Coordinates of C-alpha atoms in Angstrom, one line a residue:
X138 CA 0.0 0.0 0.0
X139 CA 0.9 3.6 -1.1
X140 CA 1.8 6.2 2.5
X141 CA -1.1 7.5 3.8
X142 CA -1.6 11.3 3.0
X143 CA -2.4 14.5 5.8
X144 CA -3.9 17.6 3.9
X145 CA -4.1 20.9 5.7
X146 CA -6.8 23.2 5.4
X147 CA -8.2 26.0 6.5
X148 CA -9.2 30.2 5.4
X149 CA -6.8 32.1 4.4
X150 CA -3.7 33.3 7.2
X151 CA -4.0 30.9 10.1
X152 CA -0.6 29.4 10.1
X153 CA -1.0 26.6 7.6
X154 CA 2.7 27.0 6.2
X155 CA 3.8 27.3 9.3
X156 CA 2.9 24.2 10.5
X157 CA 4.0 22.1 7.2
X158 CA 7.6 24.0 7.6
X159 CA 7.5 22.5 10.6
X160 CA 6.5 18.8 10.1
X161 CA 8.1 18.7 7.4
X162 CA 11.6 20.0 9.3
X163 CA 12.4 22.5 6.0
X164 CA 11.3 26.2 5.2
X165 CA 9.7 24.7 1.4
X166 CA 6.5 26.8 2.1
X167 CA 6.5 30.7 1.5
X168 CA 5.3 31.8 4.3
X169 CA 4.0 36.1 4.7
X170 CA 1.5 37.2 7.0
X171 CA -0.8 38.0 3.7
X172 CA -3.9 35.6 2.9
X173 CA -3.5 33.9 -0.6
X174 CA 0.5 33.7 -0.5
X175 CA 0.3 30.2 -1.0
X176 CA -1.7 29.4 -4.1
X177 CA -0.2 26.1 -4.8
X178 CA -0.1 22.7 -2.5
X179 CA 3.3 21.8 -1.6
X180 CA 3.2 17.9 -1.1
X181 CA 6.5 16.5 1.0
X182 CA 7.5 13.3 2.9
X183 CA 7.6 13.5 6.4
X184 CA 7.8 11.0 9.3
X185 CA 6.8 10.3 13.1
X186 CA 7.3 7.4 15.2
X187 CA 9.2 5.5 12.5
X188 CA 5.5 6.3 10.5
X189 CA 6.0 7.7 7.2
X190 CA 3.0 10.0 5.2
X191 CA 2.7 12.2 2.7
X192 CA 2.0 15.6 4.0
X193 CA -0.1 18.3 1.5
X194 CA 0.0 22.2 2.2
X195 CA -3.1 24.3 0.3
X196 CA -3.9 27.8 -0.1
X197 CA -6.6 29.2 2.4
X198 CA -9.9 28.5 1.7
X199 CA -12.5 31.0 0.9
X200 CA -15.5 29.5 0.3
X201 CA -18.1 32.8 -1.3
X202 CA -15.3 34.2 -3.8
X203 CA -15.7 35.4 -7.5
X204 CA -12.2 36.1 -7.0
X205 CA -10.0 34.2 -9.9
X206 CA -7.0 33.2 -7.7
X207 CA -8.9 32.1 -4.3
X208 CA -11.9 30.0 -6.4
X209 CA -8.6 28.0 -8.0
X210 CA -7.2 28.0 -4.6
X211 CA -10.6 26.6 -3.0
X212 CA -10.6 24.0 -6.1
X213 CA -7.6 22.8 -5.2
X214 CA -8.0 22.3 -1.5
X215 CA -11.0 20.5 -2.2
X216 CA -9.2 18.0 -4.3
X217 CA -6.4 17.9 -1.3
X218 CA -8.9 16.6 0.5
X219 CA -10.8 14.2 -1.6
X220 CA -7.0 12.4 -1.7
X221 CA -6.3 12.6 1.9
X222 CA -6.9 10.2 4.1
X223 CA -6.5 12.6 7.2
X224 CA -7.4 16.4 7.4
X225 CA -6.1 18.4 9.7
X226 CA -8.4 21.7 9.7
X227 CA -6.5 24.8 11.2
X228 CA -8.1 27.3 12.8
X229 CA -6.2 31.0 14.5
X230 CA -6.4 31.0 18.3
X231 CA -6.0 34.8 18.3
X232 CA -9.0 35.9 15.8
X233 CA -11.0 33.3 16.8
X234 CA -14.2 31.6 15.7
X235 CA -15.1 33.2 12.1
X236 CA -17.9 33.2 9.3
X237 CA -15.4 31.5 7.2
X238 CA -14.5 29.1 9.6
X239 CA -18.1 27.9 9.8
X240 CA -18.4 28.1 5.9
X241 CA -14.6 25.4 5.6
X242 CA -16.4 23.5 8.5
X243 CA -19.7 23.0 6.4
X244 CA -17.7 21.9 3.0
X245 CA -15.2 19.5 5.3
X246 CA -18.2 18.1 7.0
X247 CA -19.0 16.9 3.4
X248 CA -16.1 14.7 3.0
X249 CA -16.8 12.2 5.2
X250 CA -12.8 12.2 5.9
X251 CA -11.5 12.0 9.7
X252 CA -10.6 15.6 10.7
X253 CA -8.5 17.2 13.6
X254 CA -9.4 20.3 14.6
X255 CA -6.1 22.5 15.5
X256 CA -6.2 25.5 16.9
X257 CA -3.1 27.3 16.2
X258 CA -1.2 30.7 17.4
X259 CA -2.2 29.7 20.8
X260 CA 0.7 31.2 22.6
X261 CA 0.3 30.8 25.9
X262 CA -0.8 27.8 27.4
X263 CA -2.9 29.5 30.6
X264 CA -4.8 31.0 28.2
X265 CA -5.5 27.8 26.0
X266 CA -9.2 27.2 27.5
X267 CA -10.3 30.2 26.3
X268 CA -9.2 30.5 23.0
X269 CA -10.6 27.2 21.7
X270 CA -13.8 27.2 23.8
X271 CA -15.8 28.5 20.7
X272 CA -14.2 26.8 18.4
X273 CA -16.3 23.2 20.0
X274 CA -19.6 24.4 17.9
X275 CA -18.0 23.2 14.9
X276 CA -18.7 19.7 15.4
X277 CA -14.9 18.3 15.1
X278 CA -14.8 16.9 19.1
X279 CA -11.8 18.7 21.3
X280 CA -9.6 20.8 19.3
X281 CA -6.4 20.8 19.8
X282 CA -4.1 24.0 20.5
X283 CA -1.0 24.4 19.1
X284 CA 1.8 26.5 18.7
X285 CA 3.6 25.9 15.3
X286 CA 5.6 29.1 15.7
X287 CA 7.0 28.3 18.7
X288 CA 6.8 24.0 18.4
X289 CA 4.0 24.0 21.1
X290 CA 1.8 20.8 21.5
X291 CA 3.2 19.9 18.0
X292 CA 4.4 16.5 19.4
X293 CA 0.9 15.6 20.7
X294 CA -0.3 16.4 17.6
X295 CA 1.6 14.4 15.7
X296 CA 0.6 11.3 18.0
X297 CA -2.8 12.1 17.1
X298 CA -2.7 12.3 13.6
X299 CA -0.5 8.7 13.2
X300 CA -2.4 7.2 15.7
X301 CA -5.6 7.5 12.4
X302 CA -3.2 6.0 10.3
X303 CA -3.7 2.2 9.7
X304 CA -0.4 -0.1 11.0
X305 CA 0.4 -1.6 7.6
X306 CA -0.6 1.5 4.9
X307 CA 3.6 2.5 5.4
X308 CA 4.8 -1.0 4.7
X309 CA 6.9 -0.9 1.3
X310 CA 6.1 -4.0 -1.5
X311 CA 9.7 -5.6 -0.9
X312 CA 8.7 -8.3 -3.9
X313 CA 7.1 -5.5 -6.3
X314 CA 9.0 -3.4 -8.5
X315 CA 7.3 0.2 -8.8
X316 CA 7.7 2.1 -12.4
X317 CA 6.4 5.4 -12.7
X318 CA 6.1 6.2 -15.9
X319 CA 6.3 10.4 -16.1
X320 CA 7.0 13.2 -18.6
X321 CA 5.2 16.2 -20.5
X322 CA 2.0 15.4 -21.5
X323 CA 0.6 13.7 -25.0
X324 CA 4.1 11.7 -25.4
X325 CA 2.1 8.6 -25.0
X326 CA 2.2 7.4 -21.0
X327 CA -1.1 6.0 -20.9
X328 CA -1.1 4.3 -24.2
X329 CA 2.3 2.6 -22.7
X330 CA 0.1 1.4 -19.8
X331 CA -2.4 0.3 -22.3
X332 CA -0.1 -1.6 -24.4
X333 CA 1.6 -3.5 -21.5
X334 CA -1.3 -4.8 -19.8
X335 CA -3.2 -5.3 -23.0
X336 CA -5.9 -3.9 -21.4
X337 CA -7.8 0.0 -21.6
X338 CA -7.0 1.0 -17.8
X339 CA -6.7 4.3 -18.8
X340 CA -8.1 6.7 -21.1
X341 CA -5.7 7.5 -24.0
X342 CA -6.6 11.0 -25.7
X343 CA -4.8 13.3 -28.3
X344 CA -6.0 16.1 -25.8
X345 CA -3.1 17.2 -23.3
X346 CA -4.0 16.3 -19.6
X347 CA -6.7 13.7 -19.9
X348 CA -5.0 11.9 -17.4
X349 CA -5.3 14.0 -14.1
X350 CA -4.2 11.8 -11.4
X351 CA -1.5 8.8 -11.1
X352 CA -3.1 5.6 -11.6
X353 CA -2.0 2.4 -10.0
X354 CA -1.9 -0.8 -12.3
X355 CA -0.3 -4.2 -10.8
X356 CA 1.2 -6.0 -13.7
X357 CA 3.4 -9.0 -14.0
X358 CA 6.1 -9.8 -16.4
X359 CA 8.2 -13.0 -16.6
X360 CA 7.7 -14.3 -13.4
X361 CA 8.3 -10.7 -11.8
X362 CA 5.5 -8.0 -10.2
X363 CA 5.1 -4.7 -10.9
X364 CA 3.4 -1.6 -10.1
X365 CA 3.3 0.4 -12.8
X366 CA 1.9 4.1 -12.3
X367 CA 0.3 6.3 -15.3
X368 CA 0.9 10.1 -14.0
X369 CA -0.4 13.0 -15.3
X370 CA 1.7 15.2 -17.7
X371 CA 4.1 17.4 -15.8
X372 CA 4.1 20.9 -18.4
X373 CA 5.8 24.1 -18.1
X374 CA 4.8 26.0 -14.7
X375 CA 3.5 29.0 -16.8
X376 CA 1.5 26.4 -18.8
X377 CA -0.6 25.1 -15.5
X378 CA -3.3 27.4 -14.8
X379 CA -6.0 24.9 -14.5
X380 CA -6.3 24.1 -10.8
X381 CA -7.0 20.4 -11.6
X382 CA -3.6 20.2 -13.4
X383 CA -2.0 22.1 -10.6
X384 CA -2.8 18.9 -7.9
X385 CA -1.4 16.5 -11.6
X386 CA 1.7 18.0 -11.0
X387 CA 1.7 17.1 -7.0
X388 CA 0.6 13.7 -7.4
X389 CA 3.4 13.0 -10.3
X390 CA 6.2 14.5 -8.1
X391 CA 4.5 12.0 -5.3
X392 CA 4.7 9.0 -7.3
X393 CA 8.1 9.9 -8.4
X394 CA 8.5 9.7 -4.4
X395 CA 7.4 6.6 -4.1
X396 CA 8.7 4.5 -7.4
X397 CA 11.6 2.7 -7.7
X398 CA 12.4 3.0 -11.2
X399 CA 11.4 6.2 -13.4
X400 CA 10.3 5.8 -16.9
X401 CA 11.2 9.2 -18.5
X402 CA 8.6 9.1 -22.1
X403 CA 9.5 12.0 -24.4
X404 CA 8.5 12.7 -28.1
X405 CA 10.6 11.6 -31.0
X406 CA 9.1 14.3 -33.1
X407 CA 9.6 16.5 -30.8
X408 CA 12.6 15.8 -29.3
X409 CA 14.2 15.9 -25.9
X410 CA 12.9 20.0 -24.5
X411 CA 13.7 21.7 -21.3
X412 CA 10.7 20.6 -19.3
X413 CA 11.9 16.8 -20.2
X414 CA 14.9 18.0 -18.3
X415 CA 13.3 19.3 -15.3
X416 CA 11.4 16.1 -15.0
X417 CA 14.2 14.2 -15.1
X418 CA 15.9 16.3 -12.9
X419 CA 13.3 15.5 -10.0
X420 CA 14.0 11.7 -10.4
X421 CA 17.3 12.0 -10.3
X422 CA 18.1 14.5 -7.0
X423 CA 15.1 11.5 -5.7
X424 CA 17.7 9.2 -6.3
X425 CA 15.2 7.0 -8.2
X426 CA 16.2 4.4 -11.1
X427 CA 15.4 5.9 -14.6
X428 CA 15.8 5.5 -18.0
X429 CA 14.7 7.6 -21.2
X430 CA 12.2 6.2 -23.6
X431 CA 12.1 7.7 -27.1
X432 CA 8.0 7.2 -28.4
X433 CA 6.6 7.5 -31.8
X434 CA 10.4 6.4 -33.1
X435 CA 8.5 4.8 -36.0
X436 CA 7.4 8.7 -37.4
X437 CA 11.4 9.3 -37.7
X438 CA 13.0 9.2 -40.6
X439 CA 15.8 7.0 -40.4
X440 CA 19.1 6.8 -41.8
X441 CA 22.4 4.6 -40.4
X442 CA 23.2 6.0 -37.7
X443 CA 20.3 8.4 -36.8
X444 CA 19.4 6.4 -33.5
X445 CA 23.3 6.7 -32.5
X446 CA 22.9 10.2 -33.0
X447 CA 19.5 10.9 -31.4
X448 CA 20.6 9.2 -28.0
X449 CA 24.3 11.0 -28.2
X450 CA 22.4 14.3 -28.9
X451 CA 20.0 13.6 -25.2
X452 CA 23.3 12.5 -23.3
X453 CA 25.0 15.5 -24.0
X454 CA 22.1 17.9 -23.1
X455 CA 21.9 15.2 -20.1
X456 CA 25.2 15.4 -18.4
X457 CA 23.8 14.8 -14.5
X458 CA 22.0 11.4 -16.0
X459 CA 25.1 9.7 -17.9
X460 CA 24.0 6.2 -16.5
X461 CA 20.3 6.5 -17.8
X462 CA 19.6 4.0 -20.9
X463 CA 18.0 5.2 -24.2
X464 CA 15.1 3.4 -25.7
X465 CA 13.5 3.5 -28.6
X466 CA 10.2 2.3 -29.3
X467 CA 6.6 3.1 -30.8
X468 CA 4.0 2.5 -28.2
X469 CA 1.2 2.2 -31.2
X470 CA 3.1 -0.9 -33.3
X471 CA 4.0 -2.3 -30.0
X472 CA 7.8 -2.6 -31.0
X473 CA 10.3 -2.9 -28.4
X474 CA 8.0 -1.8 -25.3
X475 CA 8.7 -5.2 -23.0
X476 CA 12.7 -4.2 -23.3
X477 CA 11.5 -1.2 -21.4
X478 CA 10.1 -3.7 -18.3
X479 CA 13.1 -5.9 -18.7
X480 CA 15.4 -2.7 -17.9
X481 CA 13.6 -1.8 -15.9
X482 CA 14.0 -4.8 -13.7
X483 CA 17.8 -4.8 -14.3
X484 CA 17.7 -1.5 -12.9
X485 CA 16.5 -2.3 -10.3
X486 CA 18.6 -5.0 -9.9
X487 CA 21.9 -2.4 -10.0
X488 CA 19.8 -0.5 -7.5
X489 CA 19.9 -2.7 -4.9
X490 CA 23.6 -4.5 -5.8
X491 CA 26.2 -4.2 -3.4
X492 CA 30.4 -4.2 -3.8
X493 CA 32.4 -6.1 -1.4
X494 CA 34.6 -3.7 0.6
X495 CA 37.6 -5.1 -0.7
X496 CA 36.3 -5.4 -4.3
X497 CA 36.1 -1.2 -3.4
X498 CA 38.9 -0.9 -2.2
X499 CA 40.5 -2.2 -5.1
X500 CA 38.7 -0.3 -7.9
X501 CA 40.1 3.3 -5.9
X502 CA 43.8 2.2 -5.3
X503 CA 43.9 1.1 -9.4
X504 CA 41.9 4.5 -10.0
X505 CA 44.1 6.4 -7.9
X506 CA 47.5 4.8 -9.4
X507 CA 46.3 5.7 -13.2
X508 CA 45.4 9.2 -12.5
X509 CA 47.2 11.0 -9.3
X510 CA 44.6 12.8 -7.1
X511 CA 44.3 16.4 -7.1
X512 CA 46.4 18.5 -4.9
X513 CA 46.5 22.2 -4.0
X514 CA 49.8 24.4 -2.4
X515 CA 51.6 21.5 -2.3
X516 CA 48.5 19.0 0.0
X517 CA 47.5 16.1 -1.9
X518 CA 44.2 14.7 -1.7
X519 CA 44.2 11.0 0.2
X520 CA 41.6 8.6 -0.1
X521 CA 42.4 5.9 2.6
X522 CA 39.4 3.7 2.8
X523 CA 36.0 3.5 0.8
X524 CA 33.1 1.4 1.9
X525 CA 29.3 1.2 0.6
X526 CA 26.6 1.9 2.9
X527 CA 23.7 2.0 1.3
X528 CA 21.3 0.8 -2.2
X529 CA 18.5 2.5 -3.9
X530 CA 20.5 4.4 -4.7
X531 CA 24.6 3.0 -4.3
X532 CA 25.6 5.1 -1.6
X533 CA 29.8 5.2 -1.0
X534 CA 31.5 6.7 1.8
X535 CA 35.4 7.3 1.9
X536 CA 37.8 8.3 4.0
X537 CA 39.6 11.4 3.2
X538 CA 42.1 13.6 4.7
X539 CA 40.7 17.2 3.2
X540 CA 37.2 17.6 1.5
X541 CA 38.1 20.5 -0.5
X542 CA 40.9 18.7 -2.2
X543 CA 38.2 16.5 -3.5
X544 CA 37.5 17.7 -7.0
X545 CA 34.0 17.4 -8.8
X546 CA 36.1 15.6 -11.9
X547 CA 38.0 13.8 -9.8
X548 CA 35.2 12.3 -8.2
X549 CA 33.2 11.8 -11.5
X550 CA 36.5 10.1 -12.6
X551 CA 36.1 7.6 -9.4
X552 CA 32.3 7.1 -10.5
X553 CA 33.3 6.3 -13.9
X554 CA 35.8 4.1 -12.1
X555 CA 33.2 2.1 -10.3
X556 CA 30.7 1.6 -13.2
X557 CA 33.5 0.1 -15.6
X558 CA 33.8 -2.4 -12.9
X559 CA 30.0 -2.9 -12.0
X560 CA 27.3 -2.2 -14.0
X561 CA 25.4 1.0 -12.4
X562 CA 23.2 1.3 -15.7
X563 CA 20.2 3.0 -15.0
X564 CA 21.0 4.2 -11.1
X565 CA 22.8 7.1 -9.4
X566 CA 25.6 6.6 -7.8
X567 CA 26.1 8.7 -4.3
X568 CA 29.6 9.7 -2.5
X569 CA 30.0 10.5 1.0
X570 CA 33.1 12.4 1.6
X571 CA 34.5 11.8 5.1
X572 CA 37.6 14.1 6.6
X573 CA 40.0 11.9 9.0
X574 CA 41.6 14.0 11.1
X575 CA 44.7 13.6 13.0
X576 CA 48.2 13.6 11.9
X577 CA 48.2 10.7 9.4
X578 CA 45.7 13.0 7.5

């Protein structure tokens, strides 16, 4: 099962942000003492008691508005909520029980959703009886009062909203591999789905963002499970007005979050564009698997070496995803789409492989004989010891004797290093960079 997800909710300048900063342990909300600063969700990971969840910030809610900005804000809180599985509904301490309190309490009460009533900016506790002794006419049972400023009852709070949570919803599929297959919109992600489990799960239109949400489909392959998820086209941000197509764009960057292998779809026609970029760019600083599949490579007109060329031409516009593989295929003639499930599993395969310290060990002392480490005013860079500590994604730590001595080429040449000895293909690779200190450093 997929992390359960909190939204938060509430009018318009009651500390919403606030709170998600906190949770969240990152300032990645703005966050101004001005109703309507934050007109997008923010959806992040965050984690309690060993419980993970997905964790959505909206824009305030105002309920009776003609205004432009604040109805699209109010649509998309109300589709925060319909994917929620927890709401917590924030209220302000200081102002008190409003109108537009009463008018978010009437549209929550429709939702049929569990909801916590938090009463925040509730300063000091002595005074905490009073300022949420109105706010029990809403219905919502014994608020709770917070401070998210200053990090008061946010620990109770937190025990509340796992405890709603059910004990396996967290668990990871160990035995399932997860694809999620992403990029702009119309390159043919849903017809991919389609054609793989020869059945129409999803609706397949010429019309940019039919598909709205990410949609779960279990498939199995040679012997092997997958979940493969169809997400909504991610466009350019000045091309997402819709408010509907705002919330796409969370729930892609979520099951990016959650996959284990990335399936990057981009147009042959078209070609490989900045916004392919940026979406691959969110896979990889997840550290997720991920290759690049070229569709509609049957509208190209094709000379010897013109698929050499096309995948040298992505590469070099690629440099930060060197180790992702090229396909190319054409999702309406059905050629070549199952090599994109047997990568797949391969790379997720490289993922999870690990490299005997010594095996390590070996690779760096070779690498480090062939080309001498950098140095600067006469102090040479040492690596004295390497060891991996981690998969999904390789993660390396060395020993070191000065950080800065350690070169960004030098420690691409290391990587390059490693991948001629194992085969990465498909994964990032991750380096820890340790100092030793004392006088053998």
């Amino acid at each position: 099962m997929s992390k359960p997800i909190l939204a938060i909710v509430g009018r318009p300048n009651v500390g919403k942000s606030t709170f998600f900063n906190r949770i969240v342990g990152e300032r990645r909300a703005i966050v101004e003492d001005i109703p309507g600063v934050t007109r997008d969700r923010i959806y992040a990971e965050a984690e309690w008691n060993s419980k993970e969840f997905g964790i959505i910030d909206t824009g305030g809610i105002e309920v009776k508005t003609d205004d432009t900005i604040l109805s699209q804000m109010r649509d998309q809180a109300v589709i925060a909520m319909d994917m929620a599985d927890e709401i917590i509904f924030m209220v302000d301490g200081k102002e008190g029980l409003t109108t537009a309190d009463r008018e978010v309490a009437t549209l929550l009460r429709r939702t049929g959703k569990e909801i916590i009533l938090v009463v925040n900016k509730v300063d000091a506790p002595k005074k905490e009886y009073e300022q949420i002794y109105d706010f029990y006419e809403l219905g919502f049972g014994e608020p709770i009062a917070i401070s998210a400023a200053n990090m008061l009852n946010m620990g109770d709070l937190l025990d509340r909203i796992v405890e709603g949570f059910p004990e396996d919803s967290w668990e990871p599929e160990e035995e399932r591999i997860c694809l999620a297959i992403i990029g702009k919109p119309n390159v043919g992600k849903s017809s991919l789905v389609n054609a793989l489990t020869k059945e129409n799960r999803v609706i397949v239109s010429p019309i940019a963002g039919t598909t709205r949400d990410s949609v779960d489909m279990p498939f199995s392959y040679e012997g092997q499970d997958y979940t493969l998820i169809d997400t909504a086209g991610l466009r350019r941000k000045s091309k997402v007005n819709d408010a509907i197509e705002k919330y796409s764009v969370v729930r892609a960057v979520a099951a990016i979050e959650r996959c284990d292998v990335c399936i990057l779809m981009i147009d042959a026609v078209e070609g490989l564009t900045e916004q392919d970029k940026k979406i691959a760019g969110y896979a990889h600083e997840a550290g997720k698997g991920m290759m690049i599949v070229v569709n509609k490579w049957d509208l190209i007109e094709k000379e010897t070496n013109t698929m050499r060329d096309y995948e040298r031409k992505i590469k070099a516009e690629m440099l930060f995803a060197q180790y992702a593989p090229v396909l190319f295929v054409s999702v309406q003639n059905r050629q070549r789409i199952y090599d994109i499930i047997r990568k797949s599993a391969a790379i997720q395969e490289a993922r999870s492989m690990r490299i005997p310290t010594a095996k390590l060990n070996s690779i760096i002392e070779d690498a480090v004989m062939m080309r001498t480490p950098p140095s600067d005013k006469g102090r040479r860079l040492k690596i004295f010891y390497g060891t991996q500590v981690g998969t999904c994604p390789p993660l390396f730590s060395f020993s070191i004797n000065d950080r800065e001595l350690m070169h960004f080429s030098y420690s691409r040449y290391l990587e390059n290093k490693i991948r001629e000895a194992y085969d990465f293909s498909g994964t990032s690779v991750k380096f820890i960079w340790n100092e030793r200190r004392g006088k053998d450093a």
